[in-house]
Coordinates of C-alpha atoms in Angstrom, one line a residue:
X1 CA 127.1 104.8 -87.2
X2 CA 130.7 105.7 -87.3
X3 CA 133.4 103.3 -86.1
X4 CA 134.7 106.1 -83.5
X5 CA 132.7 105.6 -80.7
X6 CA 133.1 107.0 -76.9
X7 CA 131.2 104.7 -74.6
X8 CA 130.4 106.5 -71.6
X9 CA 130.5 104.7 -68.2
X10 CA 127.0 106.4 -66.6
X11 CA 124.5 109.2 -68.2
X12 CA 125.6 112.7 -66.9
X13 CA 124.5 114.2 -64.6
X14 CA 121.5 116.7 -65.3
X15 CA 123.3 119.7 -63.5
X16 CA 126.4 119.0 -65.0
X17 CA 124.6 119.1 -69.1
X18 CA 123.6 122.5 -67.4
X19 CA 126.7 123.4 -66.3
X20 CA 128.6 122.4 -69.2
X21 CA 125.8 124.5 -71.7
X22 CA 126.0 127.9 -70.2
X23 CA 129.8 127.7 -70.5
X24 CA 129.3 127.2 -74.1
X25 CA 127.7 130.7 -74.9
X26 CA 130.7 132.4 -72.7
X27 CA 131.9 134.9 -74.8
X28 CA 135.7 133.7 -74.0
X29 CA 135.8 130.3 -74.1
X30 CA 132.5 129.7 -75.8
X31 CA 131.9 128.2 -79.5
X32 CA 132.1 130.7 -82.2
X33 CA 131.3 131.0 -85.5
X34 CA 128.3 130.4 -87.9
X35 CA 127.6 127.0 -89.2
X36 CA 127.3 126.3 -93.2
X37 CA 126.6 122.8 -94.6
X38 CA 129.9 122.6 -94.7
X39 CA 130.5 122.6 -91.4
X40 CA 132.3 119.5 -90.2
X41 CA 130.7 117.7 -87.5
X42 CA 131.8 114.9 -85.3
X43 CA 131.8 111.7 -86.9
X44 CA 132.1 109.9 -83.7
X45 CA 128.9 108.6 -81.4
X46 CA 128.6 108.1 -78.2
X47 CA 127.4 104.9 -76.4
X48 CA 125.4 104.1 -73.1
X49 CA 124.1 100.9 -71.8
X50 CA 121.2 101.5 -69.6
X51 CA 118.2 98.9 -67.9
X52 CA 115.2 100.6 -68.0
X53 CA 114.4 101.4 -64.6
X54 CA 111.0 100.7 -63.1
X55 CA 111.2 103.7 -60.3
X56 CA 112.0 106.3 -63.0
X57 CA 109.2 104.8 -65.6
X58 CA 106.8 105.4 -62.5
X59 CA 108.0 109.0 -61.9
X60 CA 107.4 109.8 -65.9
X61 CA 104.4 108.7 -65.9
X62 CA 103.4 110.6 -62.8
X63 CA 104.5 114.2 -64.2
X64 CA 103.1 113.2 -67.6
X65 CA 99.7 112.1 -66.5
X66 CA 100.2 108.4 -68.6
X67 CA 98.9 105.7 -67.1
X68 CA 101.5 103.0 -65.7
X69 CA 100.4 100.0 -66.8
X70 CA 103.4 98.2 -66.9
X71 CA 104.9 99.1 -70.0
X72 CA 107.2 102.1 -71.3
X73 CA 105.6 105.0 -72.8
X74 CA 107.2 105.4 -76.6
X75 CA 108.0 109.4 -76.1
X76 CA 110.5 107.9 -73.0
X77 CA 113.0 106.8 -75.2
X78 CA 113.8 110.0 -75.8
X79 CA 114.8 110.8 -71.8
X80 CA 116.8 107.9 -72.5
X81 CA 118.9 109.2 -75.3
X82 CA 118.7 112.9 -74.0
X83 CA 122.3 112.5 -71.9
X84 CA 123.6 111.5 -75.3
X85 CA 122.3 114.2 -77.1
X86 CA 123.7 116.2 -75.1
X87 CA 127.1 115.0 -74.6
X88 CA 127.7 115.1 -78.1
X89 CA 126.0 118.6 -78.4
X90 CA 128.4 119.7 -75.4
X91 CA 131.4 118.5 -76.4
X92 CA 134.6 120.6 -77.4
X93 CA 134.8 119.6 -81.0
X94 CA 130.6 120.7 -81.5
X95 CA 130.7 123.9 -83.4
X96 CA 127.7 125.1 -81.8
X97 CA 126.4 126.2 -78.7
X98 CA 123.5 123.9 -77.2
X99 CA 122.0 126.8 -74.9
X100 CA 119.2 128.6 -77.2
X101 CA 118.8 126.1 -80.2
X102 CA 115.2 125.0 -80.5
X103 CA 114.3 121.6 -80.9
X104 CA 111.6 121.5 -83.8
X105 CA 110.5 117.9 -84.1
X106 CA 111.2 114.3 -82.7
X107 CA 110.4 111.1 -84.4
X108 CA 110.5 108.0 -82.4
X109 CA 110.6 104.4 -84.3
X110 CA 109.5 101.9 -81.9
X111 CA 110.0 98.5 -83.3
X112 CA 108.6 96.3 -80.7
X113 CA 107.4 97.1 -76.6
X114 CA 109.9 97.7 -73.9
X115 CA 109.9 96.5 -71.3
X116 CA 110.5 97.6 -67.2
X117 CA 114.1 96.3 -66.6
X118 CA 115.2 95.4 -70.0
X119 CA 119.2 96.1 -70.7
X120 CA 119.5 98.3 -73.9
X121 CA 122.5 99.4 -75.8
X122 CA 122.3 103.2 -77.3
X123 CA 124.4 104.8 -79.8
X124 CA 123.7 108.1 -80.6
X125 CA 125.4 110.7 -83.5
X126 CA 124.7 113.5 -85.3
X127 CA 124.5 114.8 -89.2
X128 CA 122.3 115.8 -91.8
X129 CA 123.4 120.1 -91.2
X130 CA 121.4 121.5 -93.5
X131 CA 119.7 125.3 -94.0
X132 CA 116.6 126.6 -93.0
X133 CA 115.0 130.3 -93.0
X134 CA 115.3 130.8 -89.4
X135 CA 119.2 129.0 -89.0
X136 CA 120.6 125.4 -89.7
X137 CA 119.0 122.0 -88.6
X138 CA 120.7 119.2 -87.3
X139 CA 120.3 115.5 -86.6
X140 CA 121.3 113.5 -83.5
X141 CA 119.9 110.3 -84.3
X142 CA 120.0 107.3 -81.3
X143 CA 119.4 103.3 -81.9
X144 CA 118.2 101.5 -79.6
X145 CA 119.2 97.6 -79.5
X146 CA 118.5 94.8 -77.1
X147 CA 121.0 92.6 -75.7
X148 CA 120.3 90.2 -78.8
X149 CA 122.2 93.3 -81.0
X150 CA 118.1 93.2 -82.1
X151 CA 117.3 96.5 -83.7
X152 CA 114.2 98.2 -80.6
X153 CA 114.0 101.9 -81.6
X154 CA 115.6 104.6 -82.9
X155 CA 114.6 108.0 -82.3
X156 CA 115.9 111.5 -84.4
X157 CA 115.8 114.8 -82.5
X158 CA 115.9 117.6 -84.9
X159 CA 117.2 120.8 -83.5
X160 CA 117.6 124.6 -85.0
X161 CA 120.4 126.5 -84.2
X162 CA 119.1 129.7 -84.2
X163 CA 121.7 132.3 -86.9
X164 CA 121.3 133.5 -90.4
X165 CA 121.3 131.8 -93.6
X166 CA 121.2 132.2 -97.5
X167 CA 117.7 131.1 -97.0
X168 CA 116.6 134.1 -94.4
X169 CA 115.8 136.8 -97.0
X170 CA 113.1 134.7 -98.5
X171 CA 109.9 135.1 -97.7
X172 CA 108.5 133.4 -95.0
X173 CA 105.7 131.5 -95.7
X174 CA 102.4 132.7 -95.6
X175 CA 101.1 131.5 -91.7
X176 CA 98.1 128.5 -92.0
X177 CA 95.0 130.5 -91.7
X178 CA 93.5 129.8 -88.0
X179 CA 89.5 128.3 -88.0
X180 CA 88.4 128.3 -84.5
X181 CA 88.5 124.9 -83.0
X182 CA 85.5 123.1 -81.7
X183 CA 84.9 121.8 -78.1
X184 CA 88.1 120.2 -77.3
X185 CA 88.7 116.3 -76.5
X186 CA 90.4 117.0 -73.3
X187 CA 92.4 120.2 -71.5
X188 CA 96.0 119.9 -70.0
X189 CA 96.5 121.5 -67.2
X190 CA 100.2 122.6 -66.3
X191 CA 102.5 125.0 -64.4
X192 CA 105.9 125.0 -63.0
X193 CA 106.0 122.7 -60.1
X194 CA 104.8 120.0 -62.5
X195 CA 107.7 121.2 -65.0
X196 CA 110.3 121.6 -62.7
X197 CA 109.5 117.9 -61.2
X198 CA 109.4 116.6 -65.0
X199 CA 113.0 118.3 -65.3
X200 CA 114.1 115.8 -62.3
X201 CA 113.1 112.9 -64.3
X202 CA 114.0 114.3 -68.0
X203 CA 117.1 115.7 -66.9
X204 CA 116.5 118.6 -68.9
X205 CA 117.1 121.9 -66.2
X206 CA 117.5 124.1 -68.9
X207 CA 116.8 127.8 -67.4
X208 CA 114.1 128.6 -69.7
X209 CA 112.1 125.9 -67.9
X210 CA 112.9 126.1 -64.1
X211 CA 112.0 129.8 -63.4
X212 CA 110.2 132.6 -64.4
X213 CA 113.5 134.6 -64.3
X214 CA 115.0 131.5 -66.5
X215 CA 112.3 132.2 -68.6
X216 CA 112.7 135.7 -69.3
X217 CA 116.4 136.0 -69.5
X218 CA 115.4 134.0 -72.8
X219 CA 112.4 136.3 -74.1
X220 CA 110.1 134.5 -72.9
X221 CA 107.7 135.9 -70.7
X222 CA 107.9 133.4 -67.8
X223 CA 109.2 130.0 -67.8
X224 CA 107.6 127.5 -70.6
X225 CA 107.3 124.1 -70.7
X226 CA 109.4 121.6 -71.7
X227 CA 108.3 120.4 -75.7
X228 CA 108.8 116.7 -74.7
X229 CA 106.3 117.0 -71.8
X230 CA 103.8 118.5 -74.0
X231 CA 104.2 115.5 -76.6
X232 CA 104.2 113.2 -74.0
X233 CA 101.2 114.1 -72.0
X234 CA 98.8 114.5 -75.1
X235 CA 99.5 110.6 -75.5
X236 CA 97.0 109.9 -72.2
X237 CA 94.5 110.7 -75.3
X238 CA 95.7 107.6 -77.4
X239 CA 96.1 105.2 -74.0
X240 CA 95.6 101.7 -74.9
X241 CA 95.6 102.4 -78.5
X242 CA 99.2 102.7 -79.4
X243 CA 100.9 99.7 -81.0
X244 CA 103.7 98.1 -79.9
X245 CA 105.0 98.6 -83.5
X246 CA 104.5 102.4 -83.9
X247 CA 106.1 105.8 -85.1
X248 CA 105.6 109.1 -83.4
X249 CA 106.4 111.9 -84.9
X250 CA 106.1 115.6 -83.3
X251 CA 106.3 118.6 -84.8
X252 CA 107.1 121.5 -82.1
X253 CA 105.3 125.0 -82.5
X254 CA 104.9 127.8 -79.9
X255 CA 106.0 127.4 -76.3
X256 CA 103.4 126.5 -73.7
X257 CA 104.2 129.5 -71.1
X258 CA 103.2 128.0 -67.7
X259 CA 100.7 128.5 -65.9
X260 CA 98.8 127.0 -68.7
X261 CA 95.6 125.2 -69.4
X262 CA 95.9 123.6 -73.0
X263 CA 93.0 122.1 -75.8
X264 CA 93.8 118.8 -76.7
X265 CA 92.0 117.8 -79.8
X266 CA 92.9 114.0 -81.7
X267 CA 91.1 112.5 -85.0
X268 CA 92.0 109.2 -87.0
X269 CA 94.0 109.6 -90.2
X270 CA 95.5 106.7 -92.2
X271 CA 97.4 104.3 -90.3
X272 CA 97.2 105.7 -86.7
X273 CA 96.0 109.2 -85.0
X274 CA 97.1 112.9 -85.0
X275 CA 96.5 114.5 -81.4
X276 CA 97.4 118.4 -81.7
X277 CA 98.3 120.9 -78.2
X278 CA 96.6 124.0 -79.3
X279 CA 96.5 127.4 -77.1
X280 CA 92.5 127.1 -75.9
X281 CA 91.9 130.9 -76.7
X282 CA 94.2 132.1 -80.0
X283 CA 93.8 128.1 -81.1
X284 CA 97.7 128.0 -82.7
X285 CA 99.2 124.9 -82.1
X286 CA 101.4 124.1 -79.6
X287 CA 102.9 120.6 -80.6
X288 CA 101.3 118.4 -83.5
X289 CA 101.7 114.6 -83.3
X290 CA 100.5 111.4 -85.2
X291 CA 100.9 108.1 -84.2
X292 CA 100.8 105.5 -86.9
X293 CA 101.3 101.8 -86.8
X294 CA 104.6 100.0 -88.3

């Protein structure tokens, strides 16, 4: 982490990340340009010291369908470092609008349990720009530490901002041939009240998941759900199994368009599981996870 850090007093509010991210694609006072991996990015991060709240760990778990037991799910350390995310992707000296970048995969580091009222320091900044066929892929990387300055987590959201690059005339890769699925472990069962009630908690409002107007105004063709409630809800698969000590890493394909009834399907690989969201009738994947212990 950079020396330059802003501490913030509280996590913004979720209207105001929503208010602040639609004035960023204004056409007059919005951020312009294409990035290049030149681009300079802040070298600042942004700090937040939050206790981990036992109302709002019970309200996750509710919209996700985890069971609270006590303890703190691993995918909500990212709700924790989502204000951050965003106040870094929001800021003035960004070069890139947050509204319509795509997050593509999330890897959460979980050194050791967390637990319900714990005090936790974040620091969250951003770097590793680099190409990709469909735009450039960025960083923001939060670590978590305990009031010890022991190392708890860190967690890397990988986002693509959508524009072309010296990479988009090559061809794209030839799509992984489809084999029908078998019976599924489980379904998952979702549509927008759930969403909009997980946006509460999240504090993610972005349109494309609060309406099917929202939705459409995007391309899609109603609202869709949010990518971190997917890889959080196909976790009730792994319940009890999940180490203290454990990565997950997601990998983000096509949207879940609500309503939506969703094949969950999970098998052992080395080290841990991988649970897949797949689209019960076409069978592509809708969010690929593996868990695997430290």
């Amino acid at each position: 982490m950079g020396e330059n850090v802003t501490i913030l007093s509280g996590p913004p509010s979720s209207l105001g990340i929503m208010a602040r991210g639609l004035r960023g694609i204004l056409p007059i006072v919005g951020k312009k340009g294409r990035l290049t991996p030149e681009t300079e990015l802040p070298t600042r991060s942004v700090g937040l010291d939050v206790v981990v709240d036992a109302d709002r760990v019970t309200e996750y778990c509710e919209v996700t369908g985890l069971r609270n037991s006590g303890g703190v799910p691993i995918m909500y350390l990212y709700v924790l470092s989502f204000p951050l995310i965003m106040e870094l992707f929001l800021a003035d000296d960004f070069p890139a609008a947050a509204v319509g970048s795509v997050h593509v995969e999330n890897t959460i580091t979980r050194r050791r349990a967390v637990r319900i009222g714990e005090r936790l320091t974040l620091r969250t900044s951003v770097g590793n720009l680099r190409e990709h066929r469909k735009g450039m892929l960025i960083d923001f990387v939060t670590e978590f530490t305990d009031e010890a300055g022991g190392s708890v987590a860190s967690e890397v959201s990988t986002m693509l901002i959508q524009q072309r690059t010296s990479l988009s005339d090559e061809p794209a890769p030839e799509p992984a041939k489809q084999v029908k699925p078998g019976p599924p472990d489980a379904y998952l069962s979702v549509d927008g009240g759930l969403i909009r009630r997980y946006a509460a908690v999240g504090g993610d409002r972005n349109p494309i998941h609060m309406s099917p107007l929202g939705g459409k105004a995007f391309g899609f063709p109603s609202s869709i759900a949010h990518g971190a409630w997917t890889a959080a809800a196909i976790l009730r698969l792994l319940e009890g199994r999940i180490p203290d000590a454990a990565t997950y890493h997601v990998r983000f394909g096509k949207p879940v368009v609500l309503p939506s009834r969703i094949a969950l399907y999970s098998k052992k690989i080395d080290g841990g599981w991988e649970i897949v969201a797949r689209d019960r009738k076409k069978g592509y994947p809708h969010v690929t996870g593996t868990v695997v212990a430290l």
